Short mmCIF file of C-alpha atoms and ligand atoms in Angstrom, two decimals:
data_model
loop_
_atom_site.label_atom_id
_atom_site.label_comp_id
_atom_site.label_asym_id
_atom_site.label_seq_id
_atom_site.Cartn_x
_atom_site.Cartn_y
_atom_site.Cartn_z
CA MET X 54 4.99 21.61 -3.05
CA THR X 55 4.39 22.66 -6.63
CA THR X 56 1.58 25.17 -6.90
CA GLN X 57 0.22 27.47 -9.55
CA ARG X 58 -0.32 31.11 -8.69
CA PHE X 59 -3.88 32.12 -9.35
CA ASP X 60 -3.57 35.90 -9.19
CA ALA X 61 -5.31 37.04 -12.37
CA PRO X 62 -3.07 39.15 -14.64
CA ALA X 63 -4.30 42.63 -15.48
CA ASP X 64 -3.53 42.22 -19.19
CA PRO X 65 -6.67 40.68 -20.74
CA LEU X 66 -4.64 38.91 -23.46
CA LEU X 67 -2.41 37.30 -20.86
CA HIS X 68 -5.46 36.39 -18.81
CA ALA X 69 -6.95 34.69 -21.86
CA LEU X 70 -3.69 32.83 -22.53
CA TYR X 71 -3.65 31.40 -19.01
CA GLY X 72 -7.26 30.31 -19.35
CA ASP X 73 -6.59 28.59 -22.67
CA LEU X 74 -3.42 26.91 -21.34
CA ALA X 75 -5.35 25.44 -18.41
CA GLU X 76 -8.09 24.23 -20.70
CA LYS X 77 -5.51 22.38 -22.81
CA ASP X 78 -3.88 20.86 -19.68
CA LEU X 79 -0.74 22.97 -19.97
CA GLN X 80 1.00 24.89 -17.23
CA PRO X 81 3.48 27.74 -17.73
CA LEU X 82 6.65 27.08 -15.76
CA TRP X 83 6.99 30.74 -14.84
CA ARG X 84 3.85 30.45 -12.67
CA LEU X 85 5.01 27.29 -10.88
CA HIS X 86 6.68 27.44 -7.49
CA GLY X 87 8.47 24.92 -5.32
CA LEU X 88 9.67 22.74 -8.20
CA LEU X 89 13.36 23.16 -7.62
CA THR X 90 14.06 23.56 -3.93
CA PRO X 91 17.56 24.20 -2.55
CA THR X 92 17.30 20.96 -0.56
CA PRO X 93 14.80 18.09 -0.88
CA ALA X 94 11.18 19.08 -0.09
CA VAL X 95 9.89 15.88 1.52
CA THR X 96 6.28 15.21 2.47
CA ALA X 97 6.87 12.14 4.65
CA VAL X 98 7.85 13.07 8.21
CA PRO X 99 10.27 11.44 10.65
CA HIS X 100 8.15 9.10 12.76
CA LEU X 101 8.49 6.41 15.41
CA TRP X 102 6.12 3.49 16.06
CA ARG X 103 6.42 1.92 19.51
CA GLY X 104 7.31 -1.78 19.64
CA ARG X 105 4.92 -2.43 22.48
CA ASP X 106 1.99 -0.95 20.47
CA LEU X 107 2.96 -3.01 17.46
CA ARG X 108 3.11 -6.21 19.53
CA ASP X 109 -0.20 -5.52 21.33
CA LEU X 110 -2.10 -4.58 18.19
CA GLY X 111 -0.62 -7.48 16.25
CA GLU X 112 -1.83 -9.87 18.94
CA ARG X 113 -5.30 -8.34 18.94
CA ALA X 114 -5.43 -8.65 15.14
CA GLY X 115 -4.28 -12.26 15.56
CA ARG X 116 -7.25 -13.01 17.83
CA LEU X 117 -9.82 -11.26 15.66
CA VAL X 118 -8.74 -11.51 12.03
CA PRO X 119 -8.09 -14.78 10.22
CA VAL X 120 -4.97 -14.77 8.12
CA ASP X 121 -6.88 -15.28 4.87
CA ARG X 122 -8.74 -11.98 5.14
CA GLY X 123 -7.03 -9.37 2.98
CA GLY X 124 -4.22 -10.67 0.84
CA ASP X 125 -3.46 -13.77 2.91
CA ARG X 126 -1.16 -11.79 5.18
CA ARG X 127 -1.89 -10.38 8.66
CA VAL X 128 0.09 -7.22 8.25
CA LEU X 129 -0.13 -3.84 9.97
CA SER X 130 1.40 -1.25 7.68
CA LEU X 131 3.28 1.77 8.99
CA SER X 132 1.36 4.75 7.63
CA ASN X 133 3.52 7.88 7.66
CA PRO X 134 1.49 10.81 9.11
CA GLY X 135 2.89 13.09 6.38
CA LEU X 136 1.64 10.96 3.50
CA GLY X 137 -2.08 11.74 3.73
CA GLY X 138 -3.27 8.31 4.79
CA LEU X 139 -1.27 6.21 2.33
CA PRO X 140 -0.16 2.89 3.88
CA TYR X 141 3.50 3.80 3.24
CA ALA X 142 6.23 4.40 5.80
CA THR X 143 8.16 6.69 3.45
CA SER X 144 7.73 7.76 -0.18
CA THR X 145 9.70 4.72 -1.38
CA LEU X 146 9.43 2.09 1.37
CA TRP X 147 6.63 -0.02 2.80
CA GLY X 148 7.18 -1.02 6.40
CA ALA X 149 4.98 -3.27 8.52
CA VAL X 150 4.75 -5.81 11.27
CA GLN X 151 3.40 -9.20 10.35
CA TYR X 152 1.83 -11.53 12.90
CA LEU X 153 1.47 -15.28 12.32
CA GLY X 154 -0.26 -17.35 14.99
CA PRO X 155 0.46 -20.95 16.00
CA GLY X 156 -0.47 -23.43 13.29
CA GLU X 157 -1.13 -20.71 10.73
CA THR X 158 0.08 -20.55 7.13
CA ALA X 159 0.27 -17.53 4.84
CA PRO X 160 -0.03 -19.14 1.38
CA ALA X 161 2.30 -18.61 -1.56
CA HIS X 162 2.14 -15.65 -3.90
CA ARG X 163 4.59 -13.50 -5.79
CA HIS X 164 4.87 -9.87 -6.80
CA THR X 165 7.35 -7.57 -8.47
CA PRO X 166 7.88 -5.40 -5.35
CA ALA X 167 10.77 -7.00 -3.47
CA ALA X 168 10.38 -7.80 0.24
CA LEU X 169 12.54 -8.62 3.21
CA ARG X 170 11.85 -9.73 6.75
CA PHE X 171 13.86 -8.87 9.82
CA VAL X 172 12.94 -11.03 12.84
CA LEU X 173 12.53 -8.95 15.97
CA GLY X 174 11.93 -11.89 18.31
CA GLY X 175 10.93 -15.51 18.59
CA GLU X 176 11.55 -18.47 16.34
CA GLY X 177 9.75 -21.38 14.74
CA VAL X 178 8.34 -19.73 11.63
CA TRP X 179 9.76 -20.65 8.28
CA THR X 180 9.37 -19.03 4.91
CA ALA X 181 9.74 -20.83 1.60
CA VAL X 182 11.23 -18.71 -1.18
CA ASN X 183 10.80 -20.37 -4.56
CA GLY X 184 10.35 -23.60 -2.60
CA ASP X 185 13.56 -23.24 -0.54
CA PRO X 186 12.59 -23.37 3.17
CA LEU X 187 14.25 -20.72 5.34
CA ALA X 188 14.01 -20.82 9.12
CA MET X 189 13.34 -17.45 10.77
CA SER X 190 14.93 -16.73 14.17
CA ALA X 191 15.49 -13.54 16.12
CA GLY X 192 17.95 -11.25 14.34
CA ASP X 193 17.80 -13.10 11.01
CA LEU X 194 17.34 -11.26 7.71
CA ILE X 195 15.28 -13.12 5.11
CA LEU X 196 15.06 -11.96 1.46
CA THR X 197 12.13 -12.46 -0.86
CA PRO X 198 13.42 -10.79 -4.03
CA SER X 199 11.20 -9.45 -6.76
CA TRP X 200 8.90 -12.04 -8.40
CA THR X 201 9.94 -14.91 -6.11
CA TRP X 202 7.20 -17.17 -4.71
CA HIS X 203 6.98 -16.91 -0.93
CA GLU X 204 4.85 -18.38 1.82
CA HIS X 205 5.09 -18.39 5.62
CA HIS X 206 4.45 -21.27 8.04
CA ASN X 207 4.16 -21.31 11.81
CA PRO X 208 4.14 -24.97 12.83
CA GLY X 209 4.92 -24.13 16.48
CA ASP X 210 2.70 -23.27 19.41
CA THR X 211 3.71 -19.62 19.88
CA PRO X 212 2.84 -16.66 17.69
CA MET X 213 5.58 -14.77 15.91
CA THR X 214 5.90 -11.15 14.79
CA TRP X 215 8.44 -9.81 12.37
CA PHE X 216 9.29 -6.60 10.52
CA ASP X 217 8.49 -6.52 6.80
CA ALA X 218 9.97 -4.00 4.36
CA LEU X 219 9.08 -3.73 0.67
CA ASP X 220 10.01 -1.35 -2.14
CA LEU X 221 6.29 -1.22 -3.02
CA PRO X 222 5.86 2.60 -3.11
CA LEU X 223 8.86 2.90 -5.41
CA VAL X 224 7.70 0.11 -7.71
CA GLU X 225 4.19 1.56 -7.71
CA GLY X 226 5.59 4.97 -8.63
CA LEU X 227 7.42 3.36 -11.54
CA GLY X 228 4.22 1.68 -12.73
CA ALA X 229 5.73 -1.78 -12.40
CA VAL X 230 3.54 -3.64 -9.86
CA PHE X 231 2.55 -7.15 -10.90
CA PHE X 232 1.00 -9.75 -8.55
CA GLU X 233 0.18 -13.42 -8.95
CA PRO X 234 -1.56 -15.58 -6.33
CA GLY X 235 -0.34 -19.13 -5.87
CA ASP X 236 -2.55 -22.13 -6.58
CA GLY X 237 -3.25 -22.62 -2.87
CA ARG X 238 -0.83 -25.52 -2.52
CA THR X 239 2.24 -25.01 -0.33
CA ALA X 240 5.82 -25.91 -1.09
CA ALA X 241 6.59 -29.63 -1.10
CA THR X 242 9.03 -29.18 1.77
CA THR X 243 7.52 -29.46 5.22
CA SER X 244 10.21 -27.81 7.32
CA PRO X 245 13.70 -26.43 6.94
CA ALA X 246 15.88 -29.45 7.66
CA GLY X 247 19.03 -27.63 8.76
CA HIS X 248 20.25 -25.18 6.19
CA SER X 249 18.23 -24.01 3.23
CA ALA X 250 19.58 -24.69 -0.25
CA SER X 251 20.58 -21.04 -0.54
CA GLU X 252 22.56 -21.22 2.71
CA ARG X 253 24.18 -24.55 1.80
CA ARG X 254 25.48 -23.05 -1.42
CA PHE X 255 26.25 -19.47 -0.42
CA GLY X 256 26.31 -19.31 3.38
CA GLY X 257 29.57 -21.11 3.98
CA GLY X 258 31.34 -18.08 5.40
CA PRO X 259 33.31 -15.12 4.13
CA GLY X 260 34.70 -15.82 0.67
CA LEU X 261 33.77 -19.51 0.76
CA LEU X 262 31.75 -20.21 -2.35
CA PRO X 263 30.85 -23.59 -3.80
CA ASP X 264 32.96 -24.99 -6.61
CA GLY X 265 31.78 -23.82 -9.99
CA THR X 266 30.09 -20.68 -8.75
CA THR X 267 29.78 -18.28 -11.59
CA THR X 268 28.74 -14.70 -11.29
CA PRO X 269 24.96 -14.66 -11.15
CA PRO X 270 22.96 -12.13 -13.10
CA PRO X 271 23.10 -8.81 -11.26
CA SER X 272 19.62 -9.02 -9.77
CA HIS X 273 19.78 -10.11 -6.12
CA SER X 274 21.85 -12.03 -3.62
CA PRO X 275 21.63 -15.82 -4.03
CA LEU X 276 21.90 -16.11 -0.22
CA LEU X 277 18.39 -15.58 1.12
CA ARG X 278 18.92 -15.94 4.88
CA TYR X 279 21.50 -13.98 6.87
CA ARG X 280 21.72 -15.55 10.30
CA TRP X 281 21.98 -13.46 13.44
CA ALA X 282 24.94 -15.49 14.71
CA ASP X 283 26.98 -14.36 11.65
CA THR X 284 25.88 -10.71 11.92
CA ASP X 285 26.59 -10.66 15.65
CA ARG X 286 30.05 -12.17 15.15
CA ALA X 287 30.94 -9.61 12.48
CA LEU X 288 29.88 -6.69 14.69
CA ALA X 289 31.63 -8.07 17.78
CA GLY X 290 34.76 -8.73 15.70
CA GLN X 291 34.98 -5.11 14.57
CA LEU X 292 34.64 -3.85 18.13
CA SER X 293 37.21 -6.25 19.56
CA GLU X 294 39.91 -5.26 17.04
CA PRO X 295 41.89 -2.83 19.22
CA ALA X 296 43.11 -0.37 16.60
CA SER X 297 39.99 -0.45 14.49
CA GLN X 298 37.87 2.55 13.68
CA ALA X 299 34.90 0.68 15.23
CA ALA X 300 36.72 0.11 18.55
CA ARG X 301 37.90 3.72 18.69
CA SER X 302 34.50 5.18 17.94
CA GLY X 303 32.35 2.61 19.76
CA HIS X 304 30.37 2.03 16.59
CA ALA X 305 30.41 -1.07 14.41
CA HIS X 306 28.62 -1.22 11.10
CA ILE X 307 27.95 -3.92 8.55
CA ARG X 308 26.24 -3.92 5.19
CA TYR X 309 24.51 -7.14 4.16
CA ALA X 310 25.92 -8.10 0.78
CA ASP X 311 25.54 -10.57 -2.07
CA PRO X 312 28.39 -12.99 -1.18
CA THR X 313 29.30 -13.50 -4.84
CA SER X 314 29.60 -9.85 -5.82
CA GLY X 315 29.64 -7.65 -2.71
CA ARG X 316 26.67 -5.75 -4.10
CA ASP X 317 23.61 -4.90 -2.08
CA VAL X 318 21.27 -7.77 -1.33
CA MET X 319 18.64 -6.52 -3.79
CA PRO X 320 18.75 -3.82 -6.50
CA THR X 321 16.33 -1.49 -4.71
CA MET X 322 17.15 -2.04 -1.03
CA ARG X 323 20.28 -1.88 1.11
CA CYS X 324 20.32 -3.58 4.51
CA GLU X 325 22.66 -2.60 7.32
CA MET X 326 23.22 -3.33 11.00
CA ASP X 327 24.80 -0.86 13.41
CA ARG X 328 26.02 -1.60 16.92
CA TYR X 329 26.55 1.47 19.13
CA LEU X 330 28.31 1.16 22.46
CA PRO X 331 27.27 3.43 25.34
CA GLY X 332 29.21 6.65 25.24
CA HIS X 333 30.07 6.61 21.56
CA THR X 334 29.72 10.01 19.92
CA ALA X 335 29.15 10.77 16.29
CA PRO X 336 27.73 13.77 14.47
CA ALA X 337 24.24 13.71 13.03
CA VAL X 338 24.15 12.58 9.40
CA ARG X 339 21.58 13.07 6.69
CA ARG X 340 21.35 11.45 3.32
CA THR X 341 19.18 11.39 0.25
CA GLY X 342 16.65 8.59 0.01
CA SER X 343 14.65 7.17 2.88
CA SER X 344 15.29 4.55 5.54
CA LEU X 345 13.38 2.39 7.98
CA VAL X 346 15.13 1.47 11.22
CA ALA X 347 14.18 -1.44 13.48
CA VAL X 348 15.49 -1.40 17.05
CA PHE X 349 16.68 -4.97 17.64
CA ARG X 350 18.49 -4.87 20.99
CA GLY X 351 19.48 -2.35 23.64
CA SER X 352 18.22 1.12 24.41
CA GLY X 353 19.16 4.68 23.65
CA THR X 354 18.01 7.88 22.04
CA VAL X 355 17.62 8.79 18.42
CA ALA X 356 17.47 12.44 17.38
CA LEU X 357 15.55 13.06 14.14
CA ASP X 358 16.10 16.63 12.88
CA GLY X 359 16.97 17.53 16.46
CA THR X 360 13.89 15.93 18.10
CA HIS X 361 14.93 13.24 20.61
CA HIS X 362 13.09 9.94 21.03
CA ASP X 363 13.91 7.24 23.56
CA ILE X 364 14.08 3.88 21.80
CA GLU X 365 13.74 0.28 22.90
CA PRO X 366 13.55 -3.12 21.20
CA GLY X 367 10.77 -3.47 18.65
CA ASP X 368 10.46 0.23 17.89
CA LEU X 369 10.34 1.08 14.18
CA ILE X 370 11.47 4.43 12.82
CA ALA X 371 10.79 6.14 9.48
CA VAL X 372 13.62 8.39 8.34
CA PRO X 373 12.59 10.39 5.26
CA SER X 374 15.14 11.82 2.86
CA TRP X 375 17.49 14.46 4.22
CA THR X 376 16.46 13.98 7.87
CA ALA X 377 19.42 14.47 10.20
CA VAL X 378 19.85 11.36 12.36
CA ARG X 379 21.95 11.07 15.52
CA VAL X 380 22.07 7.98 17.73
CA LEU X 381 23.07 7.73 21.38
CA ALA X 382 23.27 4.37 23.15
CA HIS X 383 22.28 3.88 26.80
CA GLU X 384 23.03 0.16 26.61
CA THR X 385 24.71 -1.52 23.63
CA LEU X 386 22.29 -0.77 20.84
CA ASP X 387 21.74 -2.87 17.71
CA LEU X 388 19.83 -1.14 14.92
CA PHE X 389 18.75 -2.80 11.68
CA THR X 390 18.27 -0.42 8.74
CA VAL X 391 16.78 -0.87 5.28
CA ASN X 392 16.98 1.96 2.77
CA ASP X 393 16.76 2.77 -0.94
CA ALA X 394 20.43 3.80 -1.26
CA PRO X 395 21.16 1.38 -4.17
CA VAL X 396 18.57 3.22 -6.28
CA LEU X 397 19.96 6.64 -5.40
CA GLU X 398 23.51 5.47 -6.08
CA THR X 399 22.60 3.92 -9.45
CA LEU X 400 20.96 7.20 -10.46
CA ALA X 401 23.90 9.27 -9.16
CA LEU X 402 21.59 11.03 -6.69
CA TYR X 403 23.10 9.73 -3.46
CA ARG X 404 24.36 12.46 -1.13
CA THR X 405 25.31 12.40 2.47
CA GLU X 406 26.25 15.20 4.83
CA GLU X 407 27.30 15.58 8.44
CA VAL X 408 25.22 18.06 10.41
CA THR X 409 26.81 19.91 13.26
CA GLU X 410 24.69 20.89 16.27
CA ASP X 411 25.09 24.54 15.24
CA ALA X 412 23.74 23.91 11.75
CA GLN X 413 20.99 21.84 13.29
CA ASN X 414 19.92 24.71 15.55
CA VAL X 415 19.97 27.15 12.64
CA ALA X 416 17.81 24.76 10.62
CA ASP X 417 15.38 24.39 13.54
CA ASN X 418 14.94 28.15 14.00
C1 1HN Q 1024 3.55 -9.40 1.24
O1 1HN Q 1024 3.53 -10.27 0.24
C2 1HN Q 1024 3.98 -9.80 2.48
O2 1HN Q 1024 4.45 -11.99 1.78
C3 1HN Q 1024 4.03 -8.90 3.51
O3 1HN Q 1024 4.72 -11.56 3.83
C4 1HN Q 1024 3.64 -7.59 3.34
C5 1HN Q 1024 2.76 -5.87 1.91
C6 1HN Q 1024 2.29 -5.45 0.70
C7 1HN Q 1024 2.25 -6.32 -0.35
C8 1HN Q 1024 2.64 -7.62 -0.20
C9 1HN Q 1024 4.43 -11.21 2.70
C10 1HN Q 1024 3.18 -7.18 2.11
C11 1HN Q 1024 3.13 -8.07 1.04
#
């Protein structure tokens, strides 16, 4: 933390200088400390929210709070205990659970912070993104890129909860938040009849793009729904390839990509899915930039800077910058991750490092 030292200098002229500098809103660098730290000084802390708490509290909010109260979304934000009460999961990422009851609609709006949804369980809700209706089922990733209109519908008779992530803290820090409410009308479409337009054009399979596809502007993936069946097949395929790195290590990994360019799905957020088999071993890794992890399936342990947490489906984890993360699977474990790596990479600030147990112990002591 940057602080100014307030010990008064003995020299009266120097004392007067410091007083005059402060009065003119100037600070001498030679009295500032903690500006340039050997490794990142991060205020957010590693933290885990329990899936069962999130489900219970979402249901209670569903019974008590109509969806129109407070921004037309029934959202419980993950508030990192290190961030002084801000509703942010890390310094760059918003994380939340959203609960939509049977028959409810969250009306259209748009904003410059980009959002994504990862569906932890259930089905039946659909989201329209710029009018394109996208079904949401367990394990699906749905994108609502910056400044796209989006609305959620639950026409079924069961409630649904999903994980929301936004780059809101980052966009706020850059002074670039804009918001526009819709006119109250919903998209003309009433339900996603089969595939959405985005999936029909860009979800045909690996390397299968519609005739006449030209490179889109480098903003976000034109495919807005990544189905669980495809993600699952890709992970299983890596693990069943006998000589593959994944099969040897018991760890499969995919990065969700723009099918036309291979770039990350959105300019500010990278999405990944890891599958860990029981018994796999890998060193702890830390990297610059922050991540949110959603436990989709399985069980295991995650060590955050050497502190172990048992994890189960629905748990959400904040991983601030430079936190050492190590995962152990008890049963086959599927972890969804969103992070700000594209931003760090673009700015040439992305670093990653393996942390041995020895180094970990030294850091802990
Ligand atoms: C938002 O628009 C949604 O559309 C969810 O589902 C969470 C958190 C902050 C700001 C806007 C949504 C949000 C949000």
